[in-house]
C-alpha cells in the first residue's frame, strides 16, 4: 500500500512532463557571405529563400529577427550592379 502512494506522484510527474513537452523548430540559418557570393554569380535561389524567410519571420513575430539581420548583411556584401548599354 505504501509503495502505491510513493509511485503515484512519480508516475503523475512523468506523465505530466511528457504531455507538456513542446518541440521547437529552429529557423534555417543563413550565411550572408555565401548568399551574397551566389547572388553575385547569378544564382538568386539562396537570396530568394532568405527573402521568404525574412518575410515569414516578420509576419510570425511582428519584428525583424535573425533572418532579416542576415538579409541586411547580404545587402552590405553584394557587389553593386553594373548595367552598361
Short mmCIF file of C-alpha atoms in Angstrom, two decimals:
data_model
loop_
_atom_site.label_atom_id
_atom_site.label_comp_id
_atom_site.label_asym_id
_atom_site.label_seq_id
_atom_site.Cartn_x
_atom_site.Cartn_y
_atom_site.Cartn_z
CA UNK A 1 0.00 0.00 0.00
CA UNK A 2 2.79 2.44 0.87
CA UNK A 3 4.56 1.60 -2.38
CA UNK A 4 1.50 2.69 -4.38
CA UNK A 5 1.40 6.08 -2.66
CA UNK A 6 5.09 6.62 -3.39
CA UNK A 7 4.79 5.51 -7.00
CA UNK A 8 1.72 7.59 -7.84
CA UNK A 9 3.42 11.05 -7.66
CA UNK A 10 6.36 9.79 -9.72
CA UNK A 11 4.11 8.41 -12.46
CA UNK A 12 1.99 11.57 -12.45
CA UNK A 13 5.09 13.78 -12.77
CA UNK A 14 6.45 11.74 -15.67
CA UNK A 15 3.08 11.77 -17.41
CA UNK A 16 2.68 15.50 -16.95
CA UNK A 17 6.19 16.18 -18.23
CA UNK A 18 5.55 14.05 -21.31
CA UNK A 19 2.32 15.90 -22.10
CA UNK A 20 3.77 19.39 -21.70
CA UNK A 21 6.93 18.83 -23.72
CA UNK A 22 6.97 21.18 -26.68
CA UNK A 23 9.07 20.69 -29.76
CA UNK A 24 10.83 23.74 -31.08
CA UNK A 25 11.55 24.14 -34.75
CA UNK A 26 14.63 26.17 -35.47
CA UNK A 27 14.62 28.54 -38.38
CA UNK A 28 17.22 27.81 -41.00
CA UNK A 29 20.41 29.79 -40.54
CA UNK A 30 21.74 31.76 -43.44
CA UNK A 31 25.37 32.58 -44.14
CA UNK A 32 25.32 36.14 -45.53
CA UNK A 33 28.69 35.71 -47.23
CA UNK A 34 27.52 32.59 -49.10
CA UNK A 35 24.20 34.17 -50.14
CA UNK A 36 25.93 37.34 -51.38
CA UNK A 37 28.53 35.34 -53.33
CA UNK A 38 25.87 33.21 -55.01
CA UNK A 39 23.79 36.28 -55.87
CA UNK A 40 26.85 37.93 -57.43
CA UNK A 41 27.36 34.80 -59.54
CA UNK A 42 23.77 34.97 -60.76
CA UNK A 43 22.29 32.22 -58.53
CA UNK A 44 19.38 34.01 -56.87
CA UNK A 45 17.96 30.87 -55.21
CA UNK A 46 19.57 31.38 -51.78
CA UNK A 47 18.69 35.08 -51.83
CA UNK A 48 15.07 34.31 -52.66
CA UNK A 49 14.93 31.76 -49.84
CA UNK A 50 16.39 34.32 -47.43
CA UNK A 51 13.84 36.94 -48.52
CA UNK A 52 10.97 34.48 -47.95
CA UNK A 53 12.38 33.55 -44.52
CA UNK A 54 12.59 37.22 -43.53
CA UNK A 55 9.03 37.86 -44.69
CA UNK A 56 7.73 34.84 -42.76
CA UNK A 57 9.67 35.92 -39.69
CA UNK A 58 8.13 39.40 -39.72
CA UNK A 59 4.63 38.01 -40.26
CA UNK A 60 5.04 35.48 -37.43
CA UNK A 61 6.83 37.60 -34.82
CA UNK A 62 5.93 41.12 -35.86
CA UNK A 63 9.57 42.21 -35.89
CA UNK A 64 12.81 41.64 -37.76
CA UNK A 65 14.98 38.92 -36.21
CA UNK A 66 17.88 36.69 -37.36
CA UNK A 67 16.85 36.09 -40.99
CA UNK A 68 16.29 39.79 -41.57
CA UNK A 69 19.66 40.58 -39.97
CA UNK A 70 21.27 38.17 -42.43
CA UNK A 71 19.37 39.90 -45.23
CA UNK A 72 20.81 43.27 -44.16
CA UNK A 73 24.31 41.76 -44.07
CA UNK A 74 23.87 40.36 -47.59
CA UNK A 75 22.88 43.81 -48.84
CA UNK A 76 26.16 45.20 -47.48
CA UNK A 77 28.26 42.37 -49.00
CA UNK A 78 26.80 42.34 -52.52
CA UNK A 79 28.68 43.96 -55.34
CA UNK A 80 26.92 46.93 -56.95
CA UNK A 81 25.04 46.12 -60.12
CA UNK A 82 26.80 47.43 -63.20
CA UNK A 83 24.47 47.89 -66.17
CA UNK A 84 26.11 49.10 -69.34
CA UNK A 85 24.30 49.90 -72.56
#
